[in-house]
mmCIF file of C-alpha atoms in Angstrom:
data_model
loop_
_atom_site.group_PDB
_atom_site.id
_atom_site.type_symbol
_atom_site.label_atom_id
_atom_site.label_comp_id
_atom_site.label_asym_id
_atom_site.label_seq_id
_atom_site.Cartn_x
_atom_site.Cartn_y
_atom_site.Cartn_z
ATOM 1 C CA MET A 1374 -72.641 -20.457 -19.250
ATOM 2 C CA LYS A 1375 -75.297 -23.086 -19.796
ATOM 3 C CA ILE A 1376 -75.646 -25.839 -17.212
ATOM 4 C CA LYS A 1377 -75.714 -29.307 -18.743
ATOM 5 C CA ARG A 1378 -79.167 -30.875 -18.610
ATOM 6 C CA VAL A 1379 -79.272 -34.206 -16.809
ATOM 7 C CA VAL A 1380 -81.536 -36.556 -18.744
ATOM 8 C CA SER A 1381 -84.142 -38.928 -17.401
ATOM 9 C CA ILE A 1382 -83.278 -42.573 -16.934
ATOM 10 C CA ALA A 1383 -85.333 -45.712 -16.421
ATOM 11 C CA LEU A 1384 -84.425 -49.276 -15.587
ATOM 12 C CA ALA A 1385 -84.673 -51.426 -18.681
ATOM 13 C CA ALA A 1386 -86.297 -54.846 -18.721
ATOM 14 C CA VAL A 1387 -83.753 -57.334 -17.368
ATOM 15 C CA THR A 1388 -83.689 -60.877 -18.670
ATOM 16 C CA ALA A 1389 -83.095 -63.962 -16.523
ATOM 17 C CA ALA A 1390 -79.736 -64.437 -18.246
ATOM 18 C CA SER A 1391 -78.466 -60.988 -17.341
ATOM 19 C CA LEU A 1392 -79.633 -61.409 -13.753
ATOM 20 C CA ALA A 1393 -77.671 -64.597 -13.484
ATOM 21 C CA LEU A 1394 -74.552 -62.874 -14.761
ATOM 22 C CA SER A 1395 -74.796 -59.683 -12.763
ATOM 23 C CA GLY A 1396 -76.124 -60.522 -9.341
ATOM 24 C CA CYS A 1397 -76.986 -57.752 -6.944
ATOM 25 C CA SER A 1398 -74.297 -55.564 -5.380
ATOM 26 C CA ARG A 1399 -74.450 -52.988 -2.620
ATOM 27 C CA ILE A 1400 -72.022 -50.212 -1.906
ATOM 28 C CA ASN A 1401 -71.109 -48.150 1.121
ATOM 29 C CA GLU A 1402 -71.755 -44.606 -0.087
ATOM 30 C CA GLU A 1403 -69.800 -43.117 2.801
ATOM 31 C CA ALA A 1404 -66.660 -45.086 1.942
ATOM 32 C CA VAL A 1405 -63.693 -43.142 0.564
ATOM 33 C CA VAL A 1406 -62.911 -44.361 -2.939
ATOM 34 C CA ALA A 1407 -60.031 -41.954 -3.588
ATOM 35 C CA THR A 1408 -58.102 -39.062 -2.117
ATOM 36 C CA LEU A 1409 -56.619 -36.077 -3.951
ATOM 37 C CA ASP A 1410 -53.919 -34.350 -1.926
ATOM 38 C CA GLY A 1411 -55.819 -35.436 1.153
ATOM 39 C CA GLN A 1412 -59.262 -34.433 -0.160
ATOM 40 C CA GLU A 1413 -61.616 -37.394 0.170
ATOM 41 C CA ILE A 1414 -63.830 -38.527 -2.707
ATOM 42 C CA SER A 1415 -66.893 -40.455 -1.596
ATOM 43 C CA LEU A 1416 -67.826 -43.742 -3.188
ATOM 44 C CA GLY A 1417 -71.396 -42.479 -3.351
ATOM 45 C CA LEU A 1418 -70.482 -39.669 -5.755
ATOM 46 C CA ALA A 1419 -68.151 -41.801 -7.852
ATOM 47 C CA ASN A 1420 -70.697 -44.601 -8.065
ATOM 48 C CA PHE A 1421 -73.483 -42.259 -9.176
ATOM 49 C CA MET A 1422 -71.277 -40.704 -11.862
ATOM 50 C CA ALA A 1423 -70.267 -44.158 -13.065
ATOM 51 C CA GLN A 1424 -73.864 -45.407 -13.160
ATOM 52 C CA TYR A 1425 -75.033 -42.270 -14.946
ATOM 53 C CA THR A 1426 -72.261 -42.700 -17.512
ATOM 54 C CA ALA A 1427 -73.221 -46.355 -17.952
ATOM 55 C CA ALA A 1428 -76.778 -45.270 -18.729
ATOM 56 C CA SER A 1429 -75.510 -43.138 -21.609
ATOM 57 C CA PHE A 1430 -74.200 -46.310 -23.266
ATOM 58 C CA SER A 1431 -77.589 -47.995 -23.224
ATOM 59 C CA THR A 1432 -78.145 -47.601 -26.964
ATOM 60 C CA TYR A 1433 -75.018 -49.653 -27.693
ATOM 61 C CA MET A 1434 -76.600 -52.756 -26.188
ATOM 62 C CA SER A 1435 -78.584 -53.297 -29.369
ATOM 63 C CA TYR A 1436 -75.234 -53.856 -31.111
ATOM 64 C CA PHE A 1437 -73.185 -55.639 -28.444
ATOM 65 C CA GLY A 1438 -75.815 -57.354 -26.323
ATOM 66 C CA GLU A 1439 -76.596 -57.249 -22.623
ATOM 67 C CA ASP A 1440 -73.157 -58.673 -21.774
ATOM 68 C CA MET A 1441 -71.534 -55.560 -23.286
ATOM 69 C CA TRP A 1442 -69.942 -54.567 -19.988
ATOM 70 C CA SER A 1443 -67.952 -57.806 -19.757
ATOM 71 C CA GLN A 1444 -66.633 -57.575 -23.329
ATOM 72 C CA ASP A 1445 -63.219 -56.276 -24.398
ATOM 73 C CA LEU A 1446 -64.624 -53.828 -26.956
ATOM 74 C CA TYR A 1447 -61.474 -51.694 -27.160
ATOM 75 C CA GLY A 1448 -59.090 -54.630 -27.581
ATOM 76 C CA ASP A 1449 -56.902 -53.535 -24.656
ATOM 77 C CA GLY A 1450 -57.436 -56.592 -22.485
ATOM 78 C CA GLY A 1451 -59.938 -54.886 -20.179
ATOM 79 C CA THR A 1452 -63.704 -54.993 -20.049
ATOM 80 C CA MET A 1453 -65.999 -52.178 -21.109
ATOM 81 C CA GLN A 1454 -67.005 -51.742 -17.477
ATOM 82 C CA GLU A 1455 -63.380 -51.324 -16.411
ATOM 83 C CA SER A 1456 -62.797 -48.774 -19.168
ATOM 84 C CA VAL A 1457 -65.805 -46.635 -18.242
ATOM 85 C CA LYS A 1458 -65.008 -46.776 -14.529
ATOM 86 C CA SER A 1459 -61.430 -45.711 -15.231
ATOM 87 C CA ASP A 1460 -62.624 -42.779 -17.343
ATOM 88 C CA VAL A 1461 -65.005 -41.667 -14.596
ATOM 89 C CA LEU A 1462 -62.257 -41.627 -11.954
ATOM 90 C CA ASP A 1463 -60.011 -39.713 -14.349
ATOM 91 C CA GLN A 1464 -62.789 -37.170 -14.896
ATOM 92 C CA ILE A 1465 -63.229 -36.758 -11.151
ATOM 93 C CA GLU A 1466 -59.497 -36.333 -10.553
ATOM 94 C CA ILE A 1467 -59.122 -33.727 -13.298
ATOM 95 C CA ALA A 1468 -62.233 -31.809 -12.233
ATOM 96 C CA TYR A 1469 -61.052 -31.391 -8.643
ATOM 97 C CA LEU A 1470 -57.520 -30.556 -9.786
ATOM 98 C CA LEU A 1471 -58.943 -27.849 -12.016
ATOM 99 C CA GLU A 1472 -61.039 -26.540 -9.145
ATOM 100 C CA ASN A 1473 -57.866 -26.109 -7.126
ATOM 101 C CA HIS A 1474 -56.418 -23.891 -9.877
ATOM 102 C CA MET A 1475 -59.492 -21.796 -10.716
ATOM 103 C CA GLU A 1476 -58.051 -18.654 -9.166
ATOM 104 C CA GLU A 1477 -55.026 -18.759 -11.487
ATOM 105 C CA TYR A 1478 -57.351 -18.378 -14.474
ATOM 106 C CA GLY A 1479 -59.870 -16.043 -12.876
ATOM 107 C CA VAL A 1480 -62.583 -18.691 -13.050
ATOM 108 C CA GLU A 1481 -65.439 -18.766 -10.585
ATOM 109 C CA ILE A 1482 -68.866 -20.317 -10.121
ATOM 110 C CA THR A 1483 -71.556 -17.730 -9.468
ATOM 111 C CA GLN A 1484 -74.427 -18.073 -7.027
ATOM 112 C CA GLU A 1485 -76.802 -17.883 -9.992
ATOM 113 C CA GLU A 1486 -75.110 -20.898 -11.525
ATOM 114 C CA LEU A 1487 -75.245 -22.787 -8.231
ATOM 115 C CA ASP A 1488 -78.963 -22.028 -7.997
ATOM 116 C CA GLU A 1489 -79.475 -23.329 -11.516
ATOM 117 C CA ILE A 1490 -77.534 -26.480 -10.658
ATOM 118 C CA ASP A 1491 -79.741 -26.982 -7.621
ATOM 119 C CA SER A 1492 -82.841 -26.628 -9.801
ATOM 120 C CA VAL A 1493 -81.585 -29.082 -12.427
ATOM 121 C CA ALA A 1494 -80.700 -31.614 -9.737
ATOM 122 C CA GLU A 1495 -84.153 -31.268 -8.197
ATOM 123 C CA ASN A 1496 -85.794 -31.799 -11.588
ATOM 124 C CA PHE A 1497 -83.701 -34.910 -12.178
ATOM 125 C CA LEU A 1498 -85.002 -36.458 -8.967
ATOM 126 C CA GLU A 1499 -88.577 -35.569 -9.866
ATOM 127 C CA GLU A 1500 -88.377 -36.889 -13.428
ATOM 128 C CA ASN A 1501 -86.930 -40.303 -12.537
ATOM 129 C CA THR A 1502 -88.578 -43.162 -10.734
ATOM 130 C CA ASN A 1503 -87.571 -44.039 -7.184
ATOM 131 C CA LYS A 1504 -86.424 -47.457 -8.354
ATOM 132 C CA ALA A 1505 -84.091 -46.027 -10.988
ATOM 133 C CA LEU A 1506 -82.719 -43.446 -8.542
ATOM 134 C CA LYS A 1507 -82.098 -46.088 -5.896
ATOM 135 C CA VAL A 1508 -80.260 -48.431 -8.246
ATOM 136 C CA MET A 1509 -78.114 -45.575 -9.530
ATOM 137 C CA GLY A 1510 -77.363 -44.340 -6.034
ATOM 138 C CA ALA A 1511 -78.674 -40.933 -7.067
ATOM 139 C CA SER A 1512 -79.271 -38.167 -4.563
ATOM 140 C CA LYS A 1513 -79.662 -34.436 -4.970
ATOM 141 C CA GLU A 1514 -76.249 -33.978 -3.386
ATOM 142 C CA TYR A 1515 -74.517 -36.267 -5.888
ATOM 143 C CA VAL A 1516 -76.375 -34.933 -8.936
ATOM 144 C CA ALA A 1517 -75.601 -31.346 -7.966
ATOM 145 C CA GLU A 1518 -71.942 -32.119 -7.270
ATOM 146 C CA MET A 1519 -71.554 -33.878 -10.613
ATOM 147 C CA LEU A 1520 -73.018 -30.843 -12.366
ATOM 148 C CA ARG A 1521 -70.844 -28.468 -10.365
ATOM 149 C CA ILE A 1522 -67.543 -30.145 -11.152
ATOM 150 C CA GLN A 1523 -68.565 -30.603 -14.790
ATOM 151 C CA LEU A 1524 -69.206 -26.866 -14.991
ATOM 152 C CA ILE A 1525 -65.833 -26.178 -13.402
ATOM 153 C CA GLN A 1526 -64.154 -28.436 -15.953
ATOM 154 C CA GLN A 1527 -66.007 -26.713 -18.791
ATOM 155 C CA LYS A 1528 -65.069 -23.222 -17.600
ATOM 156 C CA MET A 1529 -61.459 -24.161 -16.923
ATOM 157 C CA HIS A 1530 -61.208 -25.836 -20.316
ATOM 158 C CA GLU A 1531 -62.285 -22.600 -21.992
ATOM 159 C CA ALA A 1532 -59.896 -20.542 -19.872
ATOM 160 C CA ILE A 1533 -56.934 -22.841 -20.528
ATOM 161 C CA ILE A 1534 -57.380 -23.157 -24.278
ATOM 162 C CA ALA A 1535 -57.695 -19.366 -24.475
ATOM 163 C CA THR A 1536 -53.968 -19.242 -23.623
ATOM 164 C CA ALA A 1537 -52.986 -21.346 -26.662
ATOM 165 C CA ASP A 1538 -51.196 -19.697 -29.586
ATOM 166 C CA THR A 1539 -53.815 -19.097 -32.281
ATOM 167 C CA ALA A 1540 -51.586 -17.263 -34.765
ATOM 168 C CA VAL A 1541 -51.300 -19.457 -37.856
ATOM 169 C CA SER A 1542 -49.644 -18.109 -41.004
ATOM 170 C CA ASP A 1543 -50.976 -18.687 -44.505
ATOM 171 C CA GLU A 1544 -47.740 -20.461 -45.341
ATOM 172 C CA GLU A 1545 -48.079 -22.886 -42.433
ATOM 173 C CA ALA A 1546 -51.663 -23.798 -43.310
ATOM 174 C CA ALA A 1547 -51.464 -23.523 -47.120
ATOM 175 C CA GLN A 1548 -53.487 -26.211 -48.873
ATOM 176 C CA LYS A 1549 -53.593 -27.473 -52.438
ATOM 177 C CA THR A 1550 -56.712 -29.178 -53.752
ATOM 178 C CA ILE A 1551 -56.775 -31.890 -56.382
ATOM 179 C CA SER A 1552 -59.458 -34.001 -57.983
ATOM 180 C CA TYR A 1553 -58.683 -37.621 -58.767
ATOM 181 C CA ILE A 1554 -60.134 -40.644 -60.466
ATOM 182 C CA LYS A 1555 -59.140 -44.001 -59.020
ATOM 183 C CA VAL A 1556 -59.135 -47.143 -61.149
ATOM 184 C CA SER A 1557 -58.765 -49.852 -58.538
ATOM 185 C CA THR A 1558 -56.440 -52.834 -58.915
ATOM 186 C CA GLN A 1559 -57.564 -54.356 -55.644
ATOM 187 C CA GLY A 1560 -59.207 -57.758 -55.784
ATOM 188 C CA HIS A 1561 -62.906 -58.416 -55.415
ATOM 189 C CA TYR A 1562 -65.218 -60.726 -53.480
ATOM 190 C CA ASP A 1563 -67.210 -63.525 -55.065
ATOM 191 C CA ALA A 1564 -70.774 -64.537 -54.232
ATOM 192 C CA ASP A 1565 -69.510 -66.569 -51.262
ATOM 193 C CA ASN A 1566 -67.560 -63.582 -49.897
ATOM 194 C CA ASN A 1567 -64.197 -65.082 -50.851
ATOM 195 C CA TYR A 1568 -61.481 -62.561 -51.787
ATOM 196 C CA ILE A 1569 -60.306 -63.014 -55.372
ATOM 197 C CA GLU A 1570 -57.129 -61.453 -56.741
ATOM 198 C CA TYR A 1571 -57.153 -60.215 -60.311
ATOM 199 C CA THR A 1572 -55.265 -62.365 -62.802
ATOM 200 C CA ASP A 1573 -52.343 -60.904 -64.762
ATOM 201 C CA GLU A 1574 -54.574 -60.694 -67.814
ATOM 202 C CA GLU A 1575 -57.252 -58.834 -65.861
ATOM 203 C CA LYS A 1576 -54.599 -56.443 -64.504
ATOM 204 C CA GLU A 1577 -53.495 -55.668 -68.059
ATOM 205 C CA THR A 1578 -57.098 -54.842 -68.950
ATOM 206 C CA ILE A 1579 -57.344 -52.558 -65.915
ATOM 207 C CA ALA A 1580 -54.130 -50.810 -66.946
ATOM 208 C CA ASP A 1581 -55.528 -50.234 -70.442
ATOM 209 C CA THR A 1582 -58.726 -48.838 -68.944
ATOM 210 C CA ALA A 1583 -56.754 -46.488 -66.684
ATOM 211 C CA ASN A 1584 -54.751 -45.167 -69.630
ATOM 212 C CA THR A 1585 -57.938 -44.671 -71.642
ATOM 213 C CA VAL A 1586 -59.543 -42.742 -68.756
ATOM 214 C CA ALA A 1587 -56.401 -40.612 -68.433
ATOM 215 C CA GLU A 1588 -56.427 -39.798 -72.132
ATOM 216 C CA GLU A 1589 -60.128 -38.868 -72.136
ATOM 217 C CA ALA A 1590 -59.617 -36.832 -68.945
ATOM 218 C CA LEU A 1591 -57.420 -34.404 -70.877
ATOM 219 C CA THR A 1592 -60.557 -33.340 -72.730
ATOM 220 C CA ASP A 1593 -63.225 -33.697 -70.039
ATOM 221 C CA PHE A 1594 -62.080 -34.912 -66.633
ATOM 222 C CA ASP A 1595 -65.519 -35.443 -65.100
ATOM 223 C CA ALA A 1596 -66.985 -37.111 -68.186
ATOM 224 C CA ALA A 1597 -64.012 -39.485 -68.408
ATOM 225 C CA ALA A 1598 -64.834 -40.796 -64.959
ATOM 226 C CA THR A 1599 -68.575 -41.044 -65.563
ATOM 227 C CA ASN A 1600 -68.219 -42.749 -68.954
ATOM 228 C CA HIS A 1601 -66.239 -45.601 -67.393
ATOM 229 C CA GLY A 1602 -68.245 -45.977 -64.192
ATOM 230 C CA TYR A 1603 -65.837 -44.175 -61.852
ATOM 231 C CA GLN A 1604 -66.281 -41.155 -59.616
ATOM 232 C CA VAL A 1605 -64.320 -37.967 -59.124
ATOM 233 C CA ASN A 1606 -62.991 -37.370 -55.610
ATOM 234 C CA THR A 1607 -61.415 -34.209 -54.214
ATOM 235 C CA TYR A 1608 -58.564 -34.014 -51.745
ATOM 236 C CA SER A 1609 -56.804 -31.098 -50.046
ATOM 237 C CA TYR A 1610 -53.318 -31.317 -48.566
ATOM 238 C CA GLY A 1611 -50.410 -29.245 -47.338
ATOM 239 C CA ALA A 1612 -46.634 -29.278 -47.249
ATOM 240 C CA ASP A 1613 -46.672 -31.846 -44.429
ATOM 241 C CA GLU A 1614 -48.470 -34.474 -46.520
ATOM 242 C CA ILE A 1615 -45.162 -36.378 -46.901
ATOM 243 C CA ASP A 1616 -42.891 -36.758 -43.861
ATOM 244 C CA ALA A 1617 -39.115 -36.486 -43.722
ATOM 245 C CA ASP A 1618 -38.765 -40.179 -44.564
ATOM 246 C CA GLY A 1619 -40.936 -39.854 -47.650
ATOM 247 C CA ASN A 1620 -43.936 -41.581 -46.109
ATOM 248 C CA PRO A 1621 -47.491 -40.290 -46.563
ATOM 249 C CA THR A 1622 -49.171 -38.661 -43.572
ATOM 250 C CA GLY A 1623 -52.612 -38.511 -45.166
ATOM 251 C CA ALA A 1624 -54.989 -40.664 -47.174
ATOM 252 C CA LEU A 1625 -53.121 -40.706 -50.492
ATOM 253 C CA ASP A 1626 -49.870 -42.454 -51.354
ATOM 254 C CA SER A 1627 -46.649 -40.446 -51.591
ATOM 255 C CA ALA A 1628 -46.382 -41.223 -55.303
ATOM 256 C CA VAL A 1629 -49.754 -39.554 -55.887
ATOM 257 C CA ILE A 1630 -48.800 -36.451 -53.901
ATOM 258 C CA ARG A 1631 -45.439 -36.132 -55.661
ATOM 259 C CA GLU A 1632 -47.196 -36.339 -59.019
ATOM 260 C CA ALA A 1633 -49.729 -33.730 -57.890
ATOM 261 C CA ASN A 1634 -46.980 -31.387 -56.745
ATOM 262 C CA GLY A 1635 -45.613 -31.395 -60.285
ATOM 263 C CA LEU A 1636 -48.874 -30.099 -61.749
ATOM 264 C CA LYS A 1637 -49.859 -26.511 -62.346
ATOM 265 C CA GLU A 1638 -53.414 -25.367 -61.760
ATOM 266 C CA GLY A 1639 -55.731 -26.961 -64.316
ATOM 267 C CA GLU A 1640 -53.177 -29.555 -65.456
ATOM 268 C CA ILE A 1641 -54.037 -33.259 -65.593
ATOM 269 C CA SER A 1642 -51.694 -36.172 -64.973
ATOM 270 C CA GLY A 1643 -51.340 -39.519 -66.609
ATOM 271 C CA ALA A 1644 -52.287 -42.727 -64.786
ATOM 272 C CA VAL A 1645 -50.154 -43.022 -61.622
ATOM 273 C CA LEU A 1646 -49.851 -46.590 -60.343
ATOM 274 C CA VAL A 1647 -49.864 -47.289 -56.611
ATOM 275 C CA GLU A 1648 -49.020 -50.971 -56.232
ATOM 276 C CA GLY A 1649 -51.735 -52.990 -54.565
ATOM 277 C CA ASP A 1650 -54.186 -50.090 -54.726
ATOM 278 C CA GLY A 1651 -54.871 -48.716 -58.180
ATOM 279 C CA TYR A 1652 -54.231 -46.111 -60.852
ATOM 280 C CA PHE A 1653 -54.804 -42.449 -60.044
ATOM 281 C CA ILE A 1654 -55.558 -39.763 -62.614
ATOM 282 C CA LEU A 1655 -55.129 -36.300 -61.098
ATOM 283 C CA ARG A 1656 -56.225 -32.751 -61.809
ATOM 284 C CA MET A 1657 -54.747 -29.814 -59.933
ATOM 285 C CA ASP A 1658 -57.770 -27.716 -59.022
ATOM 286 C CA SER A 1659 -56.028 -25.105 -56.895
ATOM 287 C CA GLU A 1660 -52.392 -24.561 -55.962
ATOM 288 C CA TYR A 1661 -53.645 -22.409 -53.082
ATOM 289 C CA ASP A 1662 -57.165 -23.235 -51.927
ATOM 290 C CA GLU A 1663 -58.303 -20.370 -49.687
ATOM 291 C CA ASP A 1664 -61.257 -22.237 -48.183
ATOM 292 C CA ALA A 1665 -59.230 -25.384 -47.486
ATOM 293 C CA THR A 1666 -56.422 -23.261 -46.053
ATOM 294 C CA GLU A 1667 -58.825 -21.524 -43.674
ATOM 295 C CA THR A 1668 -60.215 -24.907 -42.597
ATOM 296 C CA LYS A 1669 -56.660 -26.126 -41.970
ATOM 297 C CA LYS A 1670 -55.949 -23.048 -39.875
ATOM 298 C CA GLN A 1671 -58.882 -23.892 -37.643
ATOM 299 C CA GLU A 1672 -57.684 -27.515 -37.377
ATOM 300 C CA ILE A 1673 -54.220 -26.341 -36.333
ATOM 301 C CA ILE A 1674 -55.708 -23.983 -33.748
ATOM 302 C CA SER A 1675 -58.000 -26.705 -32.389
ATOM 303 C CA GLN A 1676 -55.075 -29.099 -32.072
ATOM 304 C CA ARG A 1677 -52.974 -26.483 -30.283
ATOM 305 C CA GLN A 1678 -55.839 -25.821 -27.875
ATOM 306 C CA SER A 1679 -56.297 -29.524 -27.218
ATOM 307 C CA ASP A 1680 -52.554 -29.936 -26.663
ATOM 308 C CA LYS A 1681 -52.516 -26.960 -24.279
ATOM 309 C CA TYR A 1682 -55.363 -28.378 -22.190
ATOM 310 C CA THR A 1683 -53.682 -31.786 -22.044
ATOM 311 C CA GLU A 1684 -50.351 -30.189 -21.153
ATOM 312 C CA VAL A 1685 -51.873 -28.220 -18.275
ATOM 313 C CA THR A 1686 -53.970 -31.037 -16.826
ATOM 314 C CA GLU A 1687 -51.098 -33.522 -17.089
ATOM 315 C CA SER A 1688 -48.816 -31.073 -15.285
ATOM 316 C CA TYR A 1689 -51.361 -30.901 -12.463
ATOM 317 C CA LYS A 1690 -51.617 -34.684 -12.287
ATOM 318 C CA GLU A 1691 -47.842 -35.127 -12.178
ATOM 319 C CA VAL A 1692 -47.521 -33.324 -8.852
ATOM 320 C CA ALA A 1693 -50.844 -34.399 -7.329
ATOM 321 C CA ASP A 1694 -51.161 -37.160 -4.765
ATOM 322 C CA TRP A 1695 -54.070 -39.178 -6.190
ATOM 323 C CA VAL A 1696 -54.733 -42.475 -4.436
ATOM 324 C CA VAL A 1697 -57.541 -44.865 -5.392
ATOM 325 C CA ASP A 1698 -58.796 -47.584 -3.061
ATOM 326 C CA GLU A 1699 -59.175 -50.334 -5.661
ATOM 327 C CA GLU A 1700 -60.961 -52.652 -3.233
ATOM 328 C CA VAL A 1701 -63.645 -50.039 -2.558
ATOM 329 C CA TRP A 1702 -63.925 -49.147 -6.264
ATOM 330 C CA ALA A 1703 -64.367 -52.832 -7.150
ATOM 331 C CA THR A 1704 -67.734 -52.814 -5.391
ATOM 332 C CA VAL A 1705 -69.152 -50.663 -8.206
ATOM 333 C CA ASN A 1706 -70.640 -52.740 -11.004
ATOM 334 C CA PHE A 1707 -72.994 -52.065 -13.881
ATOM 335 C CA ASP A 1708 -75.232 -54.979 -12.945
ATOM 336 C CA LYS A 1709 -78.489 -53.290 -13.937
ATOM 337 C CA LEU A 1710 -79.536 -52.207 -17.412
ATOM 338 C CA TYR A 1711 -80.650 -48.646 -18.034
ATOM 339 C CA THR A 1712 -82.362 -46.811 -20.840
ATOM 340 C CA LEU A 1713 -82.431 -43.080 -21.498
ATOM 341 C CA VAL A 1714 -85.907 -41.556 -21.487
ATOM 342 C CA ASP A 1715 -87.274 -39.002 -23.932
ATOM 343 C CA ASP A 1716 -89.677 -36.641 -22.201
ATOM 344 C CA GLU A 1717 -92.610 -37.600 -24.418
ATOM 345 C CA ASN A 1718 -91.884 -41.317 -23.978
ATOM 346 C CA THR A 1719 -91.240 -41.371 -20.248
ATOM 347 C CA GLU A 1720 -94.403 -43.268 -19.309
ATOM 348 C CA ALA A 1721 -93.866 -46.024 -21.875
ATOM 349 C CA LEU A 1722 -90.244 -46.594 -20.931
ATOM 350 C CA ASP A 1723 -90.845 -46.485 -17.205
ATOM 351 C CA SER A 1724 -93.299 -49.357 -17.608
ATOM 352 C CA THR A 1725 -90.447 -51.704 -18.570
ATOM 353 C CA GLU A 1726 -88.966 -51.683 -15.042
ATOM 354 C CA GLN A 1727 -88.565 -55.009 -13.312
#
């Protein structure tokens, strides 16, 4: 089991504007930020994990700006900072819950792994500047504990998903594969980026083009697309592509799938109109695509494993007594900017500290 490497971090250059927005906060590392069935979680650990997570988002600042943490990037009414802090507490809760159930799954942390964790934590302290470590609230104790509970979560995840049902029949996963040419009826944008609907006359021309492509496709499907400036796309789907109400569950409209289901291998359809989207000319490439079916089997297994892990962890959370001191947790803010450091670029990035 490989221990996750903890990367180097430096303080990024901070502008006057960001200083004015963020201020300077201090935390009481010994404060209890949360309890899990009476087990106390220190603010020091939670703060370090939050700050370390914040550092991993540093590359996004080039897109969202230095005020990224105060923005509602997920559209849920909360700030990015609130979202990350919530995720960190959830990670901590789940990790310690999983630790309490390790024996049930025969999971353990070996002394060799603990020694490796200790070594990685020591290297992290050596590779980062004192200023960066101080701002992050990093200590060997916190780095090592973060690595330890992450390893527990990793091992327990593997043990839990191993109990998921991985038997998937060919019938359940069976996939058909079609190729299609789409002649779009959607509008277009003019030079000023204004959306322009096609006129009725233009739509008639598009319909004629689609019928011409469909006719030529009977002779040479790929050439029919190329000759008219279109491309051939492939799509695989199963019996669940249309739900009980007749609605599509995938990327293609129900009318397209129904038309495809009426084709035998090698057969080509006429132009199928999907209102507001376009005309689709289809070719049934395989009524049973072995490769696509095998891929679908793996998707089904992965989903079952994910569902099993969620089911188990949620069952633990339902009966756990998890209490967060929101006032204590509010003292944690991402009021400094970080940047991740590549080993060969450490000196250059460290020089940007303020």
